[in-house]
Short mmCIF file of C-alpha atoms in Angstrom, two decimals:
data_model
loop_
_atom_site.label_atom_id
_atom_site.label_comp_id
_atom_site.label_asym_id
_atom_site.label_seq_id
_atom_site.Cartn_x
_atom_site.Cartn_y
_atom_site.Cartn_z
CA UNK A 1 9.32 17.87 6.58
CA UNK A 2 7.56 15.38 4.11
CA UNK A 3 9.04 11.77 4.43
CA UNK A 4 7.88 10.88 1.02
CA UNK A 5 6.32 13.38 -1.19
CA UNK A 6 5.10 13.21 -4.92
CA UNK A 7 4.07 16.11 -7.40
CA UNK A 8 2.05 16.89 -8.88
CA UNK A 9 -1.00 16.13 -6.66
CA UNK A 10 -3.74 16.02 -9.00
CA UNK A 11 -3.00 15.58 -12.87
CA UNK A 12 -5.53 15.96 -15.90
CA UNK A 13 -4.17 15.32 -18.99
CA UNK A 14 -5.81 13.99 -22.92
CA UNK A 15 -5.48 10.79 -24.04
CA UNK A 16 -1.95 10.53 -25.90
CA UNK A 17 0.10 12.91 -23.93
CA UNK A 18 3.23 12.12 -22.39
CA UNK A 19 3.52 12.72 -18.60
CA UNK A 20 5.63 12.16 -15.39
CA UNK A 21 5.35 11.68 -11.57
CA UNK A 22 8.02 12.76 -9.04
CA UNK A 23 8.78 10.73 -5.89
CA UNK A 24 11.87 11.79 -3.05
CA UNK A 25 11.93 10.26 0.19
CA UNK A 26 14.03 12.17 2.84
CA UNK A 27 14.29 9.02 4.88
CA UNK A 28 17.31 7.46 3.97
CA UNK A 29 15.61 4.15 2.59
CA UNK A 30 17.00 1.98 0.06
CA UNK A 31 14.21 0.66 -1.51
CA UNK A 32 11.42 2.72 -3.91
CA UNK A 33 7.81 1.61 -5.04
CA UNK A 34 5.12 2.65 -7.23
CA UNK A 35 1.62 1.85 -6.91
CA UNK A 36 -1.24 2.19 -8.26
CA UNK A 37 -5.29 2.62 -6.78
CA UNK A 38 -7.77 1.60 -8.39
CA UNK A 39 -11.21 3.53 -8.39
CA UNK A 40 -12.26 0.04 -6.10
CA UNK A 41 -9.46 1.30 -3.67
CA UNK A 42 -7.42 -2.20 -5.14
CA UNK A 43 -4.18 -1.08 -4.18
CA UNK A 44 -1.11 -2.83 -6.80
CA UNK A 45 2.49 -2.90 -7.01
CA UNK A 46 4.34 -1.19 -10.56
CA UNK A 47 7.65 -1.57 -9.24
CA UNK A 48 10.39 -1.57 -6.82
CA UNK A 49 13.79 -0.34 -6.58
CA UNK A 50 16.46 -0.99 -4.09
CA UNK A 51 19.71 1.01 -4.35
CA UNK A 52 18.96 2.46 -7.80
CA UNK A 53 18.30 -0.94 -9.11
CA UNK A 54 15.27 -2.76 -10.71
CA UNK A 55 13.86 -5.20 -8.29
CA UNK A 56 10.18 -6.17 -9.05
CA UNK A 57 8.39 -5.05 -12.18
CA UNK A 58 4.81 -6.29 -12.08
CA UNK A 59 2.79 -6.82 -15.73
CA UNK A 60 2.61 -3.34 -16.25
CA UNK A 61 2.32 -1.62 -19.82
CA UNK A 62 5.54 -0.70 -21.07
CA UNK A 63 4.45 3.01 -21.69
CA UNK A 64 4.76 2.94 -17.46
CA UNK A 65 8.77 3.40 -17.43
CA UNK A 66 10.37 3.87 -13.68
CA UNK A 67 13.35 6.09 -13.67
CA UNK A 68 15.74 6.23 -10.41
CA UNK A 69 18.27 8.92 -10.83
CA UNK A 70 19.61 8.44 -7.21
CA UNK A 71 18.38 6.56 -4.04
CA UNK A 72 16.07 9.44 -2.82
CA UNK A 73 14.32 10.06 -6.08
CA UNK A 74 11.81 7.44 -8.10
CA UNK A 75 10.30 8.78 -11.01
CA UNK A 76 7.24 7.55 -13.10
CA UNK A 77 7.04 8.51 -16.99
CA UNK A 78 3.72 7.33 -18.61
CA UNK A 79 4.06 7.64 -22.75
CA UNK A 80 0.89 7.82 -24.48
CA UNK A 81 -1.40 8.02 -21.75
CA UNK A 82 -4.67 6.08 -22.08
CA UNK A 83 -8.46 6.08 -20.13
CA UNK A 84 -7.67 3.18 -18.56
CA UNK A 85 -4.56 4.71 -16.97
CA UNK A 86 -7.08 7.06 -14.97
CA UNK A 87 -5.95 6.13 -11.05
CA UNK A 88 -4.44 7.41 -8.09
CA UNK A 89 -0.44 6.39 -7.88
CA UNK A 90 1.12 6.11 -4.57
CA UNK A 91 5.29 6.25 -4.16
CA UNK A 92 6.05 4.55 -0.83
CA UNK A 93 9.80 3.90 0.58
CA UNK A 94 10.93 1.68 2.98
CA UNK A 95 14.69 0.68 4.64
CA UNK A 96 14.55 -2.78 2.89
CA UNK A 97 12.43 -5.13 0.84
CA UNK A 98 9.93 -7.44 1.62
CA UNK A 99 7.11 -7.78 4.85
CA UNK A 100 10.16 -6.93 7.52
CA UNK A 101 10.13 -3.56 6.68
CA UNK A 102 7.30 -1.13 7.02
CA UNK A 103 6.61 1.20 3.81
CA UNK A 104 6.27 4.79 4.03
CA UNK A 105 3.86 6.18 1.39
CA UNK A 106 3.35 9.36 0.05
CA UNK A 107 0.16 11.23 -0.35
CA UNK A 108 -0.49 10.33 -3.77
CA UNK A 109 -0.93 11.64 -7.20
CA UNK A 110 -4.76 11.58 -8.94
CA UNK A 111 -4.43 11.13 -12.85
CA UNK A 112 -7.11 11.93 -14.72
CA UNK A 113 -7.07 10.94 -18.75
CA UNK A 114 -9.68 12.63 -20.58
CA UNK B 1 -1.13 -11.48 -7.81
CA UNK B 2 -2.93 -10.80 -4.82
CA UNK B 3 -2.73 -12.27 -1.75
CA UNK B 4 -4.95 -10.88 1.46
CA UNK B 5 -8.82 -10.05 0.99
CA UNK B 6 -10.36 -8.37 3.67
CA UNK B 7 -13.61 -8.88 5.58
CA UNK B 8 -16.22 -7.19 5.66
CA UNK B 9 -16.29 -5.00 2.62
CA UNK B 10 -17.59 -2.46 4.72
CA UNK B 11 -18.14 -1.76 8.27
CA UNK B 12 -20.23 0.99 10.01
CA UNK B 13 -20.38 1.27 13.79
CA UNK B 14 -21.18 4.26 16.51
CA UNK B 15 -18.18 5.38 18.64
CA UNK B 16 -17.09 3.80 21.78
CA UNK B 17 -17.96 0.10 19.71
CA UNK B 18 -15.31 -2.22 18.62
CA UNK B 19 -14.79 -2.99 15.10
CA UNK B 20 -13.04 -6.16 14.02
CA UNK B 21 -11.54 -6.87 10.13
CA UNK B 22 -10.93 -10.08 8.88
CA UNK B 23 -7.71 -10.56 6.70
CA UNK B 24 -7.20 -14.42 4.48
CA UNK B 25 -4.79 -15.01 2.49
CA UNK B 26 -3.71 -17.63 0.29
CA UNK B 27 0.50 -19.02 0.34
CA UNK B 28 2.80 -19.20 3.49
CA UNK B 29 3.54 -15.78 4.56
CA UNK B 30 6.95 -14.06 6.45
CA UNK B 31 4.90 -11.28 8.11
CA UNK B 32 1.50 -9.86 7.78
CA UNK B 33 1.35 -5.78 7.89
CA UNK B 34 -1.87 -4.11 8.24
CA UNK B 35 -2.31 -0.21 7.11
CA UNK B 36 -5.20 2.49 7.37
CA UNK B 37 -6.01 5.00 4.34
CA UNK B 38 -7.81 8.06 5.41
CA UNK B 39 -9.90 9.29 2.79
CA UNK B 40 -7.42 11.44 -0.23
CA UNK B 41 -4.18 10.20 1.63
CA UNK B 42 -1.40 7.68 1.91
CA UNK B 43 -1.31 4.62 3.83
CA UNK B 44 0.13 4.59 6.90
CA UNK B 45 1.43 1.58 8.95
CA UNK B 46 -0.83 0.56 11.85
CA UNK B 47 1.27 -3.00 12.95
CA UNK B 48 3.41 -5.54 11.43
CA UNK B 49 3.46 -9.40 12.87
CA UNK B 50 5.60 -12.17 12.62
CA UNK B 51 4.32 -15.37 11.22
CA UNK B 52 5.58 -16.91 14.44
CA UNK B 53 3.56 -14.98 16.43
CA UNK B 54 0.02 -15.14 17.18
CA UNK B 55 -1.21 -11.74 19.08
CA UNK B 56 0.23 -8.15 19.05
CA UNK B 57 -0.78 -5.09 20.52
CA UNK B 58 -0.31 -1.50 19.91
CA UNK B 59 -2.40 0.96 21.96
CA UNK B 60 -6.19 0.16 20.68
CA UNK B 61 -5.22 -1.72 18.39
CA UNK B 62 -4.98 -5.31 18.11
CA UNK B 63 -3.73 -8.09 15.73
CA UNK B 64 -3.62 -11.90 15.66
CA UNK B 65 -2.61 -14.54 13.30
CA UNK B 66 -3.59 -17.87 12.57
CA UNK B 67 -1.27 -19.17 10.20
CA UNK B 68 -2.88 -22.27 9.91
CA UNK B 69 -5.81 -21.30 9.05
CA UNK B 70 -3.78 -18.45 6.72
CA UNK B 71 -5.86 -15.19 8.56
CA UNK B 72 -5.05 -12.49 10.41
CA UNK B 73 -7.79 -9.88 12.64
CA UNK B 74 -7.53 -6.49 13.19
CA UNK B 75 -9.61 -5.20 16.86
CA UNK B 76 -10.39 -1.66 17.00
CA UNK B 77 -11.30 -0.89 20.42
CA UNK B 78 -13.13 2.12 21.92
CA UNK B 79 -13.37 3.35 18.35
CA UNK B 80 -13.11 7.61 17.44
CA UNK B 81 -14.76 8.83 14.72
CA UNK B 82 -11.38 9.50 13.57
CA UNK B 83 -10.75 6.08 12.82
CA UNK B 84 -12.64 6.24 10.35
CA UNK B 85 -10.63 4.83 7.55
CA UNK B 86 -9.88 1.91 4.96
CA UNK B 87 -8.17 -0.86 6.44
CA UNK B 88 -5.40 -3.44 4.09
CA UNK B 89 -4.06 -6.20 5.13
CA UNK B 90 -0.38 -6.70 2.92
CA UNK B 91 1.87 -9.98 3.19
CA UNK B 92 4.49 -10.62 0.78
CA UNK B 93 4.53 -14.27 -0.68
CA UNK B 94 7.25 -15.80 1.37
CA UNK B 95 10.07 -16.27 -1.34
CA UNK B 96 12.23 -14.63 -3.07
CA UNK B 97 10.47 -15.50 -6.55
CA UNK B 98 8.07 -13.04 -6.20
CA UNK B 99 10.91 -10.15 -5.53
CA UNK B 100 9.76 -9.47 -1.82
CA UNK B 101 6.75 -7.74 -3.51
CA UNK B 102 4.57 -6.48 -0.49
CA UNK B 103 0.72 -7.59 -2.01
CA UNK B 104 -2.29 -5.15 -0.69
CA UNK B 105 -6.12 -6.50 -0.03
CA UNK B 106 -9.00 -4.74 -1.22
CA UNK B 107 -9.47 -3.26 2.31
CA UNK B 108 -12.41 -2.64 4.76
CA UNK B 109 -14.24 0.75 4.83
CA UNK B 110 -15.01 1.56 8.64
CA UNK B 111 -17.17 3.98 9.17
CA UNK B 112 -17.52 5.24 12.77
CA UNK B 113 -19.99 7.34 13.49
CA UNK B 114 -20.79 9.91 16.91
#
C-alpha cells in the first residue's frame, strides 16, 4: 500500500482553467504539506496542516487554495491556472510538525500550463 | 525563506568512491534532516540529527553537524550506482514564528557511475 499518494500524476492543462490535486496518507499522521519543485529542483513549502487545521501558509498566490476534508486527505485547488504555475507538487505527511518528525512524501504530481 | 544550500551543485564519482555533500545554513536550528530524490520521485528520509549532536550513522551513510559553524556533511561510502540521486539538506528555523515550516536546499546531484 501507498503511504502517501497523489493523483493525478502528470497534469496538462491551458492557461485559465481551474484544476485540483488529491493527497491521502494511510499513515495515521496529523500533519499535511504541499510543496512545490521548481524546474531548478528548489524544493518550497505551500502549506501545512495539522489536525484539519491551517498551520503555515507561505506567500503563495491566492488562486493556490488548500482544502482538508479530514486528517488523511489534503487537497490542492489552483483557480485560473497560469505559466508560471508549471512545476512538480509534492504532498508529504508526517506524525507532527517541525524538524522532529520525518516527512513522508508522495510521488508527486507534474503540472504542465500551456 | 530558505535556509540550507548545499555543496557542490553537482557531484560525479565512479562506484566504490565516497561522495561527501556540504549542507550551511543560516539561523539556529532544532534538527537538521537530510533526504535523497531519485530522479521522477518523492523524497525520502535518509537521517535526521539533533542539534546537540555532532555525528550519526546509518549503514553507509554518515552525518555530522557543526552548529557553530551552522553546517552539516553528508558521507556516502562505498557508493552504488543506485545512489545516484539529489541530495537536500531541510532544517526548520528553530521557533515557532516560522510555524515549524521544514525549509529544503537546492540539493546536490550525485552522479555515480560503474
Amino acid at each position: 500500500d501507498t503511504a502517501v499518494s497523489q493523483t493525478p500524476k502528470y497534469l496538462v492543462t491551458q492557461m485559465g482553467n481551474d484544476k485540483s490535486i488529491k493527497c491521502e496518507q494511510n499513515l495515521g499522521h496529523d500533519t499535511m504539506y504541499w510543496y512545490k519543485q521548481d524546474s531548478k529542483k528548489f524544493l518550497k513549502i505551500m502549506f501545512s496542516y495539522n489536525n484539519k487545521e491551517l498551520i503555515i501558509n507561505e506567500t503563495v498566490p491566492n488562486r493556490f487554495s488548500p482544502k482538508s476534508p479530514d486528517k488523511a486527505h489534503l487537497n490542492l485547488h489552483i483557480n485560473s491556472l497560469e505559466l508560471g504555475d508549471s512545476a512538480v507538487y509534492f504532498c508529504a505527511s508526517s506524525p507532527g510538525t517541525g524538524s522532529n518528525y520525518e516527512q513522508y512524501f508522495g510521488p508527486g504530481t507534474r503540472l504542465t500550463v500551456t | 525563506s530558505q535556509q540550507g544550500e548545499e555543496d557542490p551543485q553537482a557531484l560525479s564519482i565512479q562506484e566504490g568512491e565516497n561522495a561527501t555533500m556540504n549542507c550551511s545554513y543560516k539561523t539556529s536550528i532544532n534538527n537538521l534532516q537530510w533526504y535523497r530524490q531519485n530522479s521522477g520521485r518523492g523524497l525520502v528520509h535518509l537521517i535526521l540529527i539533533r542539534s546537540n549532536e555532532r555525528e550519526k550513522h546509518s549503514g553507509r551513510l554518515r552525518v555530522t553537524l557543526d552548529t557553530s559553524k551552522k553546517s552539516s556533511s553528508l558521507l556516502i561510502t562505498a557508493s552504488r550506482a543506485a545512489d545516484t540521486a539529489s541530495y537536500f539538506c531541510a532544517t526548520d528555523a528553530g521557533d515557532s514564528n516560522s510555524g515549524y515550516a521544514l525549509n529544503f536546499g537546492k540539493g546536490t546531484s550525485l552522479l555515480v557511475t560503474p
